């Protein structure tokens, strides 16, 4: 077979196999290979590497789109000097994603504005960049979605969306009281993830002792915490809200609106 015919066949194969990145790179890879006197296997390796890299990047883009993360706050943008309660070393260690591979939960606890959601999102982005599937939602969203799913008889499929991702992030736990069926659903999702060693990152303004206040059933609250905390790291952040601190340092007094 002549070189020209082989070349055309390779193009056809790549196209038929939907290897778009390899097809696009074919001429450059062949040319570089010739210039650098590469072996055939090196040229093949380079072609497949390009295809794999592009597929990986595509997967990351899709996973980010499906993750539910609306504001992608990064760990790099987190100012550790402004938050003495959080050690950079601890977050750097978490950013290695060992917790994810070991199925360890992370709980960020503390008052509003101290950076709990920022850190949770930052770690979720690290997981996405490493190719993992992540689902991020507030507890409020989780409950409205579960109610909508229940009314359409699609609750099982919704529970599945909570169990399937490699990492589930539930933000803002404790802001609103739960009803019994919401609590049961959360317990089911947490238990299934616990059995599968799939981690959860959770942020809450409540201490564990007060979980009984927004959980309708204290026995369920205890059983849930039992599973959540079995393999878990808790990061308690106290202190001032980041935004309020900035305003204070800038000499801007916060506007206080009287309750309506
Ligand atoms: P929380 O979830 O604890 O209520 P957030 O993570 O939503 O707080 O933080 C409130 C805002 O302040 C966000 O815009 C966040 O990016 C920012 N923020 C909080 N802490 C820091 C920090 N240490 N460095 C940079 N930005 C921060
Ligand atoms: Mg938050």
Short mmCIF file of N, CA and C in Angstrom, two decimals, residues 23-177:
data_model
loop_
_atom_site.label_atom_id
_atom_site.label_comp_id
_atom_site.label_asym_id
_atom_site.label_seq_id
_atom_site.Cartn_x
_atom_site.Cartn_y
_atom_site.Cartn_z
N UNK A 23 -6.96 13.00 15.21
CA UNK A 23 -7.11 13.36 13.80
C UNK A 23 -6.58 14.77 13.53
N UNK A 24 -6.96 15.69 14.42
CA UNK A 24 -6.48 17.08 14.26
C UNK A 24 -4.96 17.17 14.36
N UNK A 25 -4.39 16.32 15.24
CA UNK A 25 -2.95 16.43 15.52
C UNK A 25 -2.11 15.59 14.57
N UNK A 26 -2.78 14.75 13.75
CA UNK A 26 -2.05 13.76 12.95
C UNK A 26 -0.88 14.37 12.16
N UNK A 27 -1.14 15.42 11.39
CA UNK A 27 -0.09 15.98 10.53
C UNK A 27 1.09 16.49 11.35
N UNK A 28 0.77 17.21 12.42
CA UNK A 28 1.84 17.77 13.27
C UNK A 28 2.66 16.63 13.91
N UNK A 29 1.95 15.61 14.40
CA UNK A 29 2.65 14.51 15.08
C UNK A 29 3.55 13.76 14.09
N UNK A 30 3.04 13.54 12.88
CA UNK A 30 3.86 12.84 11.87
C UNK A 30 5.09 13.68 11.49
N UNK A 31 4.84 14.97 11.32
CA UNK A 31 5.93 15.87 10.93
C UNK A 31 7.00 15.94 12.02
N UNK A 32 6.53 16.14 13.28
CA UNK A 32 7.48 16.18 14.41
C UNK A 32 8.27 14.88 14.51
N UNK A 33 7.52 13.79 14.32
CA UNK A 33 8.15 12.47 14.42
C UNK A 33 9.29 12.32 13.42
N UNK A 34 9.03 12.84 12.21
CA UNK A 34 10.04 12.73 11.16
C UNK A 34 11.25 13.61 11.50
N UNK A 35 10.94 14.86 11.89
CA UNK A 35 12.01 15.81 12.22
C UNK A 35 12.89 15.30 13.34
N UNK A 36 12.23 14.74 14.37
CA UNK A 36 12.99 14.32 15.56
C UNK A 36 13.44 12.86 15.46
N UNK A 37 13.25 12.29 14.28
CA UNK A 37 13.64 10.90 14.03
C UNK A 37 13.11 9.95 15.10
N UNK A 38 11.81 10.09 15.40
CA UNK A 38 11.19 9.22 16.41
C UNK A 38 10.93 7.84 15.81
N UNK A 39 10.80 6.85 16.72
CA UNK A 39 10.43 5.52 16.25
C UNK A 39 8.92 5.51 15.98
N UNK A 40 8.46 4.50 15.25
CA UNK A 40 7.02 4.41 14.94
C UNK A 40 6.21 4.37 16.23
N UNK A 41 6.71 3.60 17.19
CA UNK A 41 5.94 3.44 18.44
C UNK A 41 5.88 4.77 19.20
N UNK A 42 6.91 5.58 19.11
CA UNK A 42 6.88 6.90 19.76
C UNK A 42 5.83 7.80 19.10
N UNK A 43 5.75 7.70 17.79
CA UNK A 43 4.75 8.50 17.07
C UNK A 43 3.34 8.07 17.46
N UNK A 44 3.14 6.76 17.53
CA UNK A 44 1.81 6.24 17.92
C UNK A 44 1.50 6.70 19.34
N UNK A 45 2.50 6.62 20.21
CA UNK A 45 2.32 7.03 21.61
C UNK A 45 1.88 8.50 21.67
N UNK A 46 2.55 9.35 20.92
CA UNK A 46 2.24 10.78 20.94
C UNK A 46 0.80 11.05 20.48
N UNK A 47 0.40 10.30 19.45
CA UNK A 47 -0.95 10.48 18.91
C UNK A 47 -2.02 10.10 19.94
N UNK A 48 -1.81 8.95 20.59
CA UNK A 48 -2.78 8.51 21.60
C UNK A 48 -2.76 9.41 22.83
N UNK A 49 -1.57 9.91 23.19
CA UNK A 49 -1.48 10.82 24.34
C UNK A 49 -2.33 12.05 24.09
N UNK A 50 -2.24 12.59 22.87
CA UNK A 50 -3.03 13.80 22.55
C UNK A 50 -4.52 13.50 22.67
N UNK A 51 -4.94 12.34 22.17
CA UNK A 51 -6.35 11.99 22.23
C UNK A 51 -6.80 11.84 23.69
N UNK A 52 -5.99 11.14 24.46
CA UNK A 52 -6.36 10.92 25.88
C UNK A 52 -6.41 12.23 26.65
N UNK A 53 -5.42 13.10 26.42
CA UNK A 53 -5.40 14.39 27.12
C UNK A 53 -6.65 15.20 26.81
N UNK A 54 -7.01 15.21 25.54
CA UNK A 54 -8.19 15.99 25.13
C UNK A 54 -9.46 15.39 25.76
N UNK A 55 -9.54 14.05 25.78
CA UNK A 55 -10.73 13.42 26.37
C UNK A 55 -10.82 13.72 27.86
N UNK A 56 -9.66 13.72 28.51
CA UNK A 56 -9.63 14.01 29.95
C UNK A 56 -10.11 15.44 30.21
N UNK A 57 -9.60 16.38 29.40
CA UNK A 57 -10.02 17.78 29.56
C UNK A 57 -11.52 17.93 29.31
N UNK A 58 -12.03 17.17 28.34
CA UNK A 58 -13.45 17.24 28.03
C UNK A 58 -14.27 16.71 29.21
N UNK A 59 -13.75 15.61 29.80
CA UNK A 59 -14.45 15.03 30.96
C UNK A 59 -14.50 16.04 32.11
N UNK A 60 -13.39 16.75 32.31
CA UNK A 60 -13.36 17.76 33.38
C UNK A 60 -14.39 18.85 33.11
N UNK A 61 -14.46 19.30 31.85
CA UNK A 61 -15.43 20.36 31.52
C UNK A 61 -16.86 19.87 31.76
N UNK A 62 -17.14 18.62 31.35
CA UNK A 62 -18.48 18.07 31.55
C UNK A 62 -18.77 17.92 33.04
N UNK A 63 -17.80 17.37 33.78
CA UNK A 63 -18.01 17.16 35.22
C UNK A 63 -18.23 18.49 35.95
N UNK A 64 -17.53 19.53 35.49
CA UNK A 64 -17.71 20.85 36.11
C UNK A 64 -19.12 21.37 35.82
N UNK A 65 -19.54 21.19 34.57
CA UNK A 65 -20.88 21.66 34.18
C UNK A 65 -21.96 20.92 34.98
N UNK A 66 -21.77 19.60 35.18
CA UNK A 66 -22.80 18.82 35.86
C UNK A 66 -22.71 18.91 37.38
N UNK A 67 -21.65 19.54 37.88
CA UNK A 67 -21.40 19.51 39.34
C UNK A 67 -22.36 20.37 40.14
N UNK A 68 -22.99 21.33 39.47
CA UNK A 68 -23.87 22.24 40.21
C UNK A 68 -23.12 23.38 40.89
N UNK A 69 -21.81 23.47 40.64
CA UNK A 69 -21.04 24.56 41.25
C UNK A 69 -21.28 25.83 40.43
N UNK A 70 -21.94 26.81 41.08
CA UNK A 70 -22.29 28.02 40.34
C UNK A 70 -21.13 29.02 40.36
N UNK A 71 -20.47 29.15 41.51
CA UNK A 71 -19.36 30.10 41.62
C UNK A 71 -18.10 29.32 41.94
N UNK A 72 -17.25 29.10 40.94
CA UNK A 72 -16.08 28.25 41.18
C UNK A 72 -14.97 28.95 41.99
N UNK A 73 -15.13 28.97 43.30
CA UNK A 73 -14.12 29.57 44.18
C UNK A 73 -12.96 28.59 44.37
N UNK A 74 -11.75 29.06 44.12
CA UNK A 74 -10.62 28.13 44.20
C UNK A 74 -9.90 28.23 45.54
N UNK A 75 -9.17 27.18 45.86
CA UNK A 75 -8.36 27.19 47.09
C UNK A 75 -7.25 28.23 46.96
N UNK A 76 -6.78 28.42 45.72
CA UNK A 76 -5.72 29.40 45.48
C UNK A 76 -6.20 30.82 45.83
N UNK A 77 -7.52 31.04 45.71
CA UNK A 77 -8.06 32.38 46.00
C UNK A 77 -8.39 32.54 47.48
N UNK A 78 -8.17 31.51 48.26
CA UNK A 78 -8.50 31.60 49.69
C UNK A 78 -7.33 32.26 50.42
N UNK A 79 -7.65 33.30 51.19
CA UNK A 79 -6.61 34.06 51.89
C UNK A 79 -6.44 33.48 53.31
N UNK A 80 -5.42 32.67 53.46
CA UNK A 80 -5.20 32.00 54.75
C UNK A 80 -4.75 32.99 55.83
N UNK A 81 -4.15 34.12 55.41
CA UNK A 81 -3.70 35.08 56.41
C UNK A 81 -4.91 35.77 57.06
N UNK A 82 -6.04 35.79 56.34
CA UNK A 82 -7.22 36.43 56.89
C UNK A 82 -8.02 35.46 57.76
N UNK A 83 -7.64 34.19 57.75
CA UNK A 83 -8.42 33.20 58.48
C UNK A 83 -7.47 32.32 59.30
N UNK A 84 -7.16 32.80 60.49
CA UNK A 84 -6.15 32.13 61.31
C UNK A 84 -6.63 30.76 61.82
N UNK A 85 -7.94 30.53 61.73
CA UNK A 85 -8.50 29.28 62.26
C UNK A 85 -8.27 28.10 61.32
N UNK A 86 -7.96 28.38 60.06
CA UNK A 86 -7.80 27.29 59.10
C UNK A 86 -6.33 27.21 58.73
N UNK A 87 -5.75 26.02 58.96
CA UNK A 87 -4.34 25.91 58.62
C UNK A 87 -4.19 25.54 57.15
N UNK A 88 -3.30 26.25 56.48
CA UNK A 88 -3.06 26.00 55.05
C UNK A 88 -2.56 24.58 54.86
N UNK A 89 -1.79 24.13 55.86
CA UNK A 89 -1.22 22.78 55.78
C UNK A 89 -2.35 21.73 55.73
N UNK A 90 -3.36 21.92 56.56
CA UNK A 90 -4.48 20.97 56.57
C UNK A 90 -5.19 20.98 55.21
N UNK A 91 -5.43 22.18 54.67
CA UNK A 91 -6.15 22.27 53.39
C UNK A 91 -5.28 21.72 52.25
N UNK A 92 -3.96 21.98 52.31
CA UNK A 92 -3.06 21.43 51.28
C UNK A 92 -3.10 19.90 51.31
N UNK A 93 -3.17 19.35 52.50
CA UNK A 93 -3.23 17.89 52.65
C UNK A 93 -4.56 17.38 52.06
N UNK A 94 -5.64 18.09 52.37
CA UNK A 94 -6.95 17.68 51.83
C UNK A 94 -6.95 17.80 50.31
N UNK A 95 -6.24 18.81 49.80
CA UNK A 95 -6.21 19.03 48.34
C UNK A 95 -5.48 17.91 47.60
N UNK A 96 -4.75 17.06 48.33
CA UNK A 96 -4.13 15.89 47.66
C UNK A 96 -5.21 14.85 47.33
N UNK A 97 -6.41 15.03 47.91
CA UNK A 97 -7.58 14.16 47.69
C UNK A 97 -7.43 12.78 48.31
N UNK A 98 -6.50 12.65 49.25
CA UNK A 98 -6.38 11.37 49.95
C UNK A 98 -7.71 11.05 50.64
N UNK A 99 -8.36 12.09 51.21
CA UNK A 99 -9.64 11.86 51.91
C UNK A 99 -10.66 11.22 50.98
N UNK A 100 -10.61 11.64 49.70
CA UNK A 100 -11.59 11.13 48.74
C UNK A 100 -11.33 9.65 48.44
N UNK A 101 -10.05 9.32 48.28
CA UNK A 101 -9.71 7.93 47.98
C UNK A 101 -9.96 7.02 49.18
N UNK A 102 -9.90 7.62 50.39
CA UNK A 102 -10.10 6.80 51.58
C UNK A 102 -11.55 6.86 52.09
N UNK A 103 -12.40 7.55 51.37
CA UNK A 103 -13.81 7.63 51.75
C UNK A 103 -14.02 8.36 53.07
N UNK A 104 -13.25 9.42 53.27
CA UNK A 104 -13.35 10.15 54.53
C UNK A 104 -14.18 11.42 54.35
N UNK A 105 -15.14 11.63 55.24
CA UNK A 105 -15.98 12.83 55.13
C UNK A 105 -15.27 14.05 55.69
N UNK A 106 -15.68 15.22 55.19
CA UNK A 106 -15.14 16.47 55.73
C UNK A 106 -16.30 17.34 56.16
N UNK A 107 -16.19 17.88 57.37
CA UNK A 107 -17.26 18.73 57.87
C UNK A 107 -16.68 20.08 58.25
N UNK A 108 -17.18 21.11 57.59
CA UNK A 108 -16.75 22.48 57.91
C UNK A 108 -17.85 23.11 58.77
N UNK A 109 -17.51 23.44 59.99
CA UNK A 109 -18.50 24.01 60.90
C UNK A 109 -18.09 25.43 61.30
N UNK A 110 -19.08 26.28 61.44
CA UNK A 110 -18.76 27.64 61.90
C UNK A 110 -19.84 28.63 61.52
N UNK A 111 -19.73 29.84 62.04
CA UNK A 111 -20.74 30.88 61.76
C UNK A 111 -20.70 31.33 60.30
N UNK A 112 -21.68 32.11 59.86
CA UNK A 112 -21.73 32.55 58.46
C UNK A 112 -20.53 33.42 58.07
N UNK A 113 -20.08 33.25 56.82
CA UNK A 113 -19.09 34.16 56.25
C UNK A 113 -17.64 33.84 56.52
N UNK A 114 -17.37 32.71 57.20
CA UNK A 114 -15.97 32.44 57.57
C UNK A 114 -15.21 31.62 56.52
N UNK A 115 -15.89 31.27 55.42
CA UNK A 115 -15.19 30.59 54.33
C UNK A 115 -15.47 29.10 54.20
N UNK A 116 -16.52 28.62 54.87
CA UNK A 116 -16.83 27.19 54.81
C UNK A 116 -17.15 26.74 53.38
N UNK A 117 -18.07 27.48 52.74
CA UNK A 117 -18.47 27.09 51.38
C UNK A 117 -17.31 27.26 50.41
N UNK A 118 -16.55 28.33 50.58
CA UNK A 118 -15.40 28.58 49.70
C UNK A 118 -14.44 27.38 49.74
N UNK A 119 -14.12 26.92 50.94
CA UNK A 119 -13.19 25.78 51.06
C UNK A 119 -13.80 24.50 50.49
N UNK A 120 -15.11 24.31 50.74
CA UNK A 120 -15.78 23.11 50.22
C UNK A 120 -15.76 23.12 48.69
N UNK A 121 -16.05 24.28 48.10
CA UNK A 121 -16.05 24.39 46.63
C UNK A 121 -14.62 24.22 46.11
N UNK A 122 -13.66 24.84 46.78
CA UNK A 122 -12.26 24.73 46.35
C UNK A 122 -11.80 23.28 46.30
N UNK A 123 -12.18 22.50 47.31
CA UNK A 123 -11.78 21.09 47.32
C UNK A 123 -12.56 20.31 46.27
N UNK A 124 -13.82 20.67 46.08
CA UNK A 124 -14.62 20.01 45.04
C UNK A 124 -14.00 20.25 43.66
N UNK A 125 -13.49 21.46 43.44
CA UNK A 125 -12.86 21.76 42.15
C UNK A 125 -11.59 20.92 41.96
N UNK A 126 -10.85 20.73 43.03
CA UNK A 126 -9.65 19.87 42.95
C UNK A 126 -10.06 18.45 42.51
N UNK A 127 -11.16 17.98 43.10
CA UNK A 127 -11.63 16.63 42.76
C UNK A 127 -12.04 16.57 41.28
N UNK A 128 -12.71 17.62 40.81
CA UNK A 128 -13.13 17.66 39.40
C UNK A 128 -11.90 17.68 38.49
N UNK A 129 -10.91 18.52 38.87
CA UNK A 129 -9.68 18.60 38.05
C UNK A 129 -8.97 17.26 37.97
N UNK A 130 -9.16 16.43 38.99
CA UNK A 130 -8.51 15.11 38.98
C UNK A 130 -9.37 14.08 38.26
N UNK A 131 -10.51 14.54 37.69
CA UNK A 131 -11.33 13.64 36.88
C UNK A 131 -12.50 13.00 37.61
N UNK A 132 -12.77 13.45 38.86
CA UNK A 132 -13.86 12.84 39.62
C UNK A 132 -15.20 13.52 39.32
N UNK A 133 -16.25 12.74 39.56
CA UNK A 133 -17.60 13.31 39.42
C UNK A 133 -18.03 13.87 40.78
N UNK A 134 -18.51 15.11 40.74
CA UNK A 134 -18.87 15.80 41.98
C UNK A 134 -20.29 16.33 41.85
N UNK A 135 -21.03 16.28 42.94
CA UNK A 135 -22.34 16.92 42.95
C UNK A 135 -22.39 17.85 44.15
N UNK A 136 -22.59 19.14 43.87
CA UNK A 136 -22.62 20.17 44.92
C UNK A 136 -24.02 20.74 45.00
N UNK A 137 -24.60 20.75 46.18
CA UNK A 137 -25.89 21.43 46.34
C UNK A 137 -26.10 21.83 47.79
N UNK A 138 -26.94 22.83 47.99
CA UNK A 138 -27.25 23.21 49.37
C UNK A 138 -28.30 22.23 49.89
N UNK A 139 -28.39 22.17 51.20
CA UNK A 139 -29.40 21.27 51.76
C UNK A 139 -30.80 21.73 51.32
N UNK A 140 -30.95 23.04 51.20
CA UNK A 140 -32.24 23.58 50.77
C UNK A 140 -32.57 23.06 49.36
N UNK A 141 -31.59 23.09 48.45
CA UNK A 141 -31.81 22.57 47.09
C UNK A 141 -32.09 21.07 47.11
N UNK A 142 -31.34 20.40 47.96
CA UNK A 142 -31.52 18.94 48.05
C UNK A 142 -32.98 18.62 48.42
N UNK A 143 -33.48 19.37 49.38
CA UNK A 143 -34.85 19.11 49.83
C UNK A 143 -35.87 19.51 48.77
N UNK A 144 -35.68 20.67 48.13
CA UNK A 144 -36.68 21.01 47.09
C UNK A 144 -36.62 20.02 45.94
N UNK A 145 -35.40 19.59 45.58
CA UNK A 145 -35.31 18.61 44.48
C UNK A 145 -35.95 17.28 44.88
N UNK A 146 -35.75 16.88 46.14
CA UNK A 146 -36.31 15.59 46.54
C UNK A 146 -37.84 15.68 46.58
N UNK A 147 -38.36 16.85 46.99
CA UNK A 147 -39.83 16.98 47.02
C UNK A 147 -40.40 16.95 45.61
N UNK A 148 -39.70 17.63 44.69
CA UNK A 148 -40.16 17.61 43.29
C UNK A 148 -40.10 16.19 42.75
N UNK A 149 -39.01 15.47 43.07
CA UNK A 149 -38.85 14.10 42.57
C UNK A 149 -39.93 13.19 43.16
N UNK A 150 -40.22 13.39 44.44
CA UNK A 150 -41.25 12.56 45.10
C UNK A 150 -42.60 12.76 44.42
N UNK A 151 -42.90 14.00 44.09
CA UNK A 151 -44.21 14.26 43.49
C UNK A 151 -44.31 13.68 42.09
N UNK A 152 -43.15 13.44 41.45
CA UNK A 152 -43.18 12.84 40.11
C UNK A 152 -42.87 11.36 40.15
N UNK A 153 -42.86 10.80 41.35
CA UNK A 153 -42.55 9.38 41.52
C UNK A 153 -41.15 9.01 41.05
N UNK A 154 -40.23 9.92 41.20
CA UNK A 154 -38.87 9.69 40.70
C UNK A 154 -37.85 9.77 41.85
N UNK A 155 -38.31 9.44 43.05
CA UNK A 155 -37.45 9.62 44.21
C UNK A 155 -36.20 8.72 44.15
N UNK A 156 -36.41 7.47 43.69
CA UNK A 156 -35.26 6.55 43.63
C UNK A 156 -34.17 7.07 42.73
N UNK A 157 -34.61 7.63 41.61
CA UNK A 157 -33.62 8.14 40.67
C UNK A 157 -32.90 9.35 41.27
N UNK A 158 -33.63 10.16 42.06
CA UNK A 158 -32.98 11.30 42.71
C UNK A 158 -31.96 10.81 43.75
N UNK A 159 -32.36 9.80 44.54
CA UNK A 159 -31.42 9.28 45.56
C UNK A 159 -30.15 8.78 44.86
N UNK A 160 -30.35 8.20 43.69
CA UNK A 160 -29.22 7.71 42.92
C UNK A 160 -28.26 8.85 42.54
N UNK A 161 -28.83 10.01 42.22
CA UNK A 161 -27.95 11.14 41.86
C UNK A 161 -27.13 11.60 43.07
N UNK A 162 -27.60 11.28 44.28
CA UNK A 162 -26.83 11.63 45.48
C UNK A 162 -25.78 10.58 45.81
N UNK A 163 -26.02 9.36 45.33
CA UNK A 163 -25.10 8.27 45.67
C UNK A 163 -24.02 8.08 44.62
N UNK A 164 -24.37 8.34 43.36
CA UNK A 164 -23.46 8.06 42.25
C UNK A 164 -22.16 8.86 42.24
N UNK A 165 -22.19 10.18 42.50
CA UNK A 165 -20.93 10.94 42.35
C UNK A 165 -19.82 10.47 43.29
N UNK A 166 -18.59 10.69 42.86
CA UNK A 166 -17.45 10.30 43.70
C UNK A 166 -17.42 11.16 44.97
N UNK A 167 -17.88 12.41 44.82
CA UNK A 167 -17.89 13.32 45.96
C UNK A 167 -19.22 14.07 45.97
N UNK A 168 -19.88 14.06 47.14
CA UNK A 168 -21.12 14.83 47.30
C UNK A 168 -20.84 15.97 48.28
N UNK A 169 -21.23 17.19 47.89
CA UNK A 169 -21.05 18.32 48.81
C UNK A 169 -22.43 18.84 49.19
N UNK A 170 -22.73 18.82 50.47
CA UNK A 170 -24.01 19.39 50.94
C UNK A 170 -23.67 20.65 51.74
N UNK A 171 -24.08 21.77 51.16
CA UNK A 171 -23.74 23.07 51.74
C UNK A 171 -24.91 23.56 52.59
N UNK A 172 -24.59 24.34 53.60
CA UNK A 172 -25.59 25.03 54.42
C UNK A 172 -26.57 24.10 55.13
N UNK A 173 -26.01 23.16 55.85
CA UNK A 173 -26.86 22.26 56.65
C UNK A 173 -27.20 22.97 57.96
N UNK A 174 -28.48 22.94 58.31
CA UNK A 174 -28.84 23.48 59.62
C UNK A 174 -29.55 24.81 59.57
N UNK A 175 -29.71 25.38 58.35
CA UNK A 175 -30.38 26.68 58.27
C UNK A 175 -31.90 26.54 58.36
N UNK A 176 -32.39 25.35 57.96
CA UNK A 176 -33.85 25.22 58.03
C UNK A 176 -34.23 23.87 58.63
N UNK A 177 -35.33 23.83 59.37
CA UNK A 177 -35.72 22.57 59.98
C UNK A 177 -36.20 21.56 58.93
#
